[in-house]
Amino acid sequence: MQPADFRDFVNKIAREVGFPSEHIILGGDHLGPNCWQGEPAAEAMEKSVDLIKATSPRASAKSISMPPCPALTIRTAGPGHRRRTCRSPVPGRGRDGNRRTETPSDLCHRHEVPVPGGEASTIGSVHVTRAQDAAATLETHEAAFRKLGLNAALGALIAIVVQPGVEFDHTQIIHYQPEAAKALSAWIEGTPMVYEAHSTDYQSRQAYRALVRDHYAILKVGPALTFALREAIFALAQMENELVAPESRSR
């Protein structure tokens, strides 16, 4: 499935359930060269650029005669990669919220870059990003962009990805502790951006409210969205094990 196909897939579901498509924001995550680690760096980077172009609203609008998604958030890793991919402008919005035709889509800088797919082993503890480290990440990327004249890309920056101290693995959930991230939450108030937090699955209602209050406006949730479905499937599989002969079970 290509990015434009996914957009149409989501919009089709929205129409079927009567959900306004203008309330949908599609994002491209881990669009860097991670999946081409076995190839030469230059080739992997070119494929990454092609992937981002395919994910952009302009590319989607060209390939399928249907309006692009209302907003597209592109998240990539590393200043070098961002410089390379932002050379090809795609339509987006700037920090003032106005739509522009020659600026990149909404961008999120990553300070913390989790492994695609999340934690695969038990975690002992989670560090909270230091405010000075987040500031250094932003300064480094902005300097690199300005050096290459990519000021339009800076105007499209809406968020920075940090670790506020939330995580989960296959055995436990580490809940958000506002006091531990107090300095980090205060630092972002001096910028026009918000935070993105990853692995926010299974947080309590109080934790979600606290995260939003502390400027984590983009909360990434993955497995939690399908948890009930997986529970049901596992339960049915267990019922088969108890009631159905091995040769007659589903595969």
XYZ file of C-alpha atoms in Angstrom:
251
model
C 0.000 0.000 0.000
C 1.376 3.372 -1.046
C 0.879 6.564 1.011
C -1.871 7.871 -1.268
C -3.646 4.515 -1.041
C -3.537 4.688 2.740
C -4.970 8.201 2.677
C -7.859 7.022 0.537
C -8.343 3.989 2.778
C -8.662 6.213 5.851
C -10.940 8.708 4.120
C -13.198 5.879 2.921
C -13.655 4.678 6.494
C -14.347 8.253 7.599
C -17.091 8.614 4.990
C -18.652 5.300 5.971
C -18.897 6.259 9.637
C -19.778 9.895 8.984
C -16.564 11.346 10.406
C -15.502 14.743 8.947
C -12.366 14.291 6.844
C -11.195 17.790 7.768
C -10.645 16.510 11.296
C -8.158 13.903 10.110
C -4.429 14.605 10.208
C -2.261 12.018 8.495
C 1.381 11.744 9.504
C 4.418 10.010 8.077
C 6.599 8.493 10.790
C 10.101 6.998 10.592
C 10.457 8.169 7.003
C 14.230 8.050 7.184
C 16.552 5.416 5.696
C 16.095 2.994 8.607
C 14.532 0.247 6.497
C 17.428 0.360 4.016
C 20.235 -0.155 6.510
C 21.823 -2.828 4.341
C 22.320 -0.458 1.404
C 24.936 2.263 0.776
C 24.141 5.480 2.621
C 23.649 7.553 -0.533
C 21.209 5.056 -2.029
C 19.316 4.681 1.231
C 18.997 8.454 1.497
C 17.622 8.753 -2.032
C 14.997 6.134 -1.268
C 14.132 8.042 1.864
C 13.637 11.202 -0.184
C 11.360 9.307 -2.582
C 9.357 8.017 0.372
C 8.832 11.506 1.763
C 7.823 12.823 -1.655
C 5.260 10.027 -1.934
C 3.936 10.908 1.509
C 3.541 14.615 0.791
C 0.118 16.107 -0.013
C 1.363 17.285 -3.403
C 2.438 13.795 -4.413
C -0.857 12.349 -3.245
C -2.858 14.969 -5.117
C -0.963 14.243 -8.314
C -1.267 10.486 -8.169
C -4.959 10.364 -7.297
C -7.578 12.901 -8.273
C -8.753 13.513 -4.749
C -7.981 16.387 -2.360
C -5.025 15.639 -0.127
C -5.398 15.200 3.597
C -6.028 18.447 5.512
C -2.620 18.260 7.150
C 0.419 16.078 6.891
C 3.030 15.776 9.578
C 6.415 14.456 8.500
C 8.801 13.181 11.150
C 12.368 12.329 10.270
C 15.560 11.760 12.207
C 18.866 13.622 12.078
C 19.747 17.132 10.854
C 21.559 15.805 7.786
C 18.554 13.810 6.723
C 16.215 16.736 7.293
C 18.415 19.051 5.239
C 18.380 16.551 2.390
C 14.659 15.847 2.416
C 13.529 19.441 2.933
C 15.226 20.573 -0.277
C 12.144 19.309 -2.140
C 9.327 21.615 -0.999
C 5.822 20.298 -0.555
C 2.742 22.266 0.500
C 2.169 22.779 4.183
C 1.497 25.288 6.942
C 3.833 27.550 8.807
C 3.940 28.316 12.515
C 1.173 30.883 12.069
C -1.159 28.137 10.834
C -1.570 29.597 7.339
C -1.401 27.264 4.364
C 1.553 27.864 2.056
C 2.337 26.316 -1.272
C 6.114 26.498 -1.203
C 6.935 25.367 2.310
C 7.340 21.833 3.565
C 4.531 19.994 5.261
C 4.345 20.324 9.021
C 7.629 19.113 10.475
C 8.569 17.574 13.805
C 12.201 17.523 14.912
C 13.208 14.413 16.793
C 15.408 14.638 19.847
C 14.410 11.173 21.011
C 14.160 8.606 18.221
C 12.675 5.299 19.368
C 13.216 2.087 17.476
C 10.348 1.563 14.998
C 7.840 -0.756 16.623
C 8.667 0.147 20.214
C 10.391 -1.721 23.013
C 10.890 -5.440 22.440
C 12.332 -6.242 25.871
C 11.633 -5.403 29.498
C 12.644 -1.859 30.437
C 14.002 -0.973 33.850
C 13.544 2.787 33.789
C 12.975 5.688 31.408
C 14.946 8.909 31.400
C 13.271 12.260 30.892
C 14.748 14.502 28.202
C 16.651 17.396 29.750
C 15.461 20.845 28.734
C 18.988 21.877 27.729
C 19.263 18.862 25.441
C 15.994 19.690 23.717
C 17.199 23.267 23.260
C 20.507 22.087 21.806
C 18.706 19.814 19.347
C 16.526 22.658 18.133
C 19.462 25.063 17.812
C 21.542 22.513 15.897
C 18.821 21.812 13.371
C 17.847 25.438 12.893
C 21.480 26.400 12.288
C 21.882 23.604 9.746
C 18.715 24.628 7.924
C 19.658 28.304 7.784
C 23.103 27.455 6.482
C 21.472 25.903 3.424
C 18.832 28.606 3.036
C 15.963 26.366 4.126
C 14.139 29.063 6.060
C 10.781 27.948 4.664
C 11.279 24.571 6.285
C 11.854 26.267 9.634
C 8.519 28.015 9.236
C 6.843 24.626 8.967
C 8.289 23.303 12.224
C 5.475 22.653 14.688
C 6.874 20.216 17.255
C 9.897 18.530 18.750
C 9.888 14.908 19.866
C 11.088 14.318 23.417
C 10.814 11.691 26.134
C 8.632 12.962 29.012
C 9.087 9.738 30.943
C 6.371 7.512 29.496
C 6.878 4.054 28.042
C 5.533 0.525 28.042
C 6.798 -2.939 27.281
C 5.169 -6.356 27.286
C 4.909 -6.471 31.092
C 4.508 -2.943 32.451
C 3.439 0.653 31.887
C 5.522 3.619 33.009
C 3.082 6.428 33.699
C 3.698 10.123 33.230
C 5.062 11.926 36.283
C 4.609 15.693 35.743
C 7.147 16.716 38.377
C 9.919 14.747 36.667
C 9.301 16.633 33.408
C 8.653 20.045 34.962
C 11.736 21.751 33.487
C 11.106 20.238 30.064
C 7.484 21.382 30.083
C 8.528 24.915 31.035
C 11.164 25.226 28.296
C 8.761 24.714 25.381
C 6.699 27.716 26.525
C 9.455 29.956 25.182
C 9.010 28.597 21.656
C 6.103 28.620 19.167
C 6.072 24.810 19.171
C 4.546 21.915 21.058
C 5.923 18.525 22.026
C 5.346 15.114 20.551
C 5.530 12.153 22.923
C 5.812 8.580 21.729
C 4.688 5.315 23.342
C 1.840 6.989 25.213
C -0.275 3.830 25.053
C -2.157 2.732 28.164
C -1.598 5.934 30.139
C -4.278 6.818 32.671
C -6.900 9.464 31.968
C -5.213 11.757 34.467
C -1.848 11.226 32.775
C -3.245 12.108 29.343
C -4.750 15.303 30.726
C -1.466 16.205 32.379
C 0.480 15.531 29.175
C -1.769 17.829 27.158
C -1.602 20.474 29.879
C 2.198 20.296 29.769
C 2.279 20.963 26.008
C 2.523 17.386 24.699
C -0.061 18.082 22.026
C 0.912 15.175 19.760
C 0.518 11.850 21.558
C 1.541 8.754 19.644
C -0.586 5.724 20.393
C -0.136 2.396 18.628
C -0.857 -1.020 20.154
C -3.474 0.351 22.536
C -5.730 1.061 19.575
C -5.886 -2.632 18.692
C -5.528 -4.095 22.183
C -9.182 -5.159 22.522
C -9.064 -6.847 19.117
C -5.930 -8.765 20.031
C -7.476 -9.823 23.336
C -10.496 -11.212 21.488
C -8.358 -13.042 18.929
C -6.168 -14.601 21.610
C -9.273 -15.681 23.537
C -10.748 -17.317 20.441
C -7.461 -19.084 19.749
C -7.416 -20.419 23.301
C -10.992 -21.653 22.906
C -9.913 -23.518 19.784
C -7.091 -25.145 21.688
C -9.578 -26.432 24.254
C -12.497 -27.381 22.010
C -11.237 -28.112 18.492
C -9.022 -30.934 17.311
C -5.585 -29.767 16.072
C -6.243 -30.774 12.469
C -9.454 -28.711 12.375
C -8.163 -25.488 13.942
C -7.808 -22.263 11.999
C -4.368 -21.363 10.764
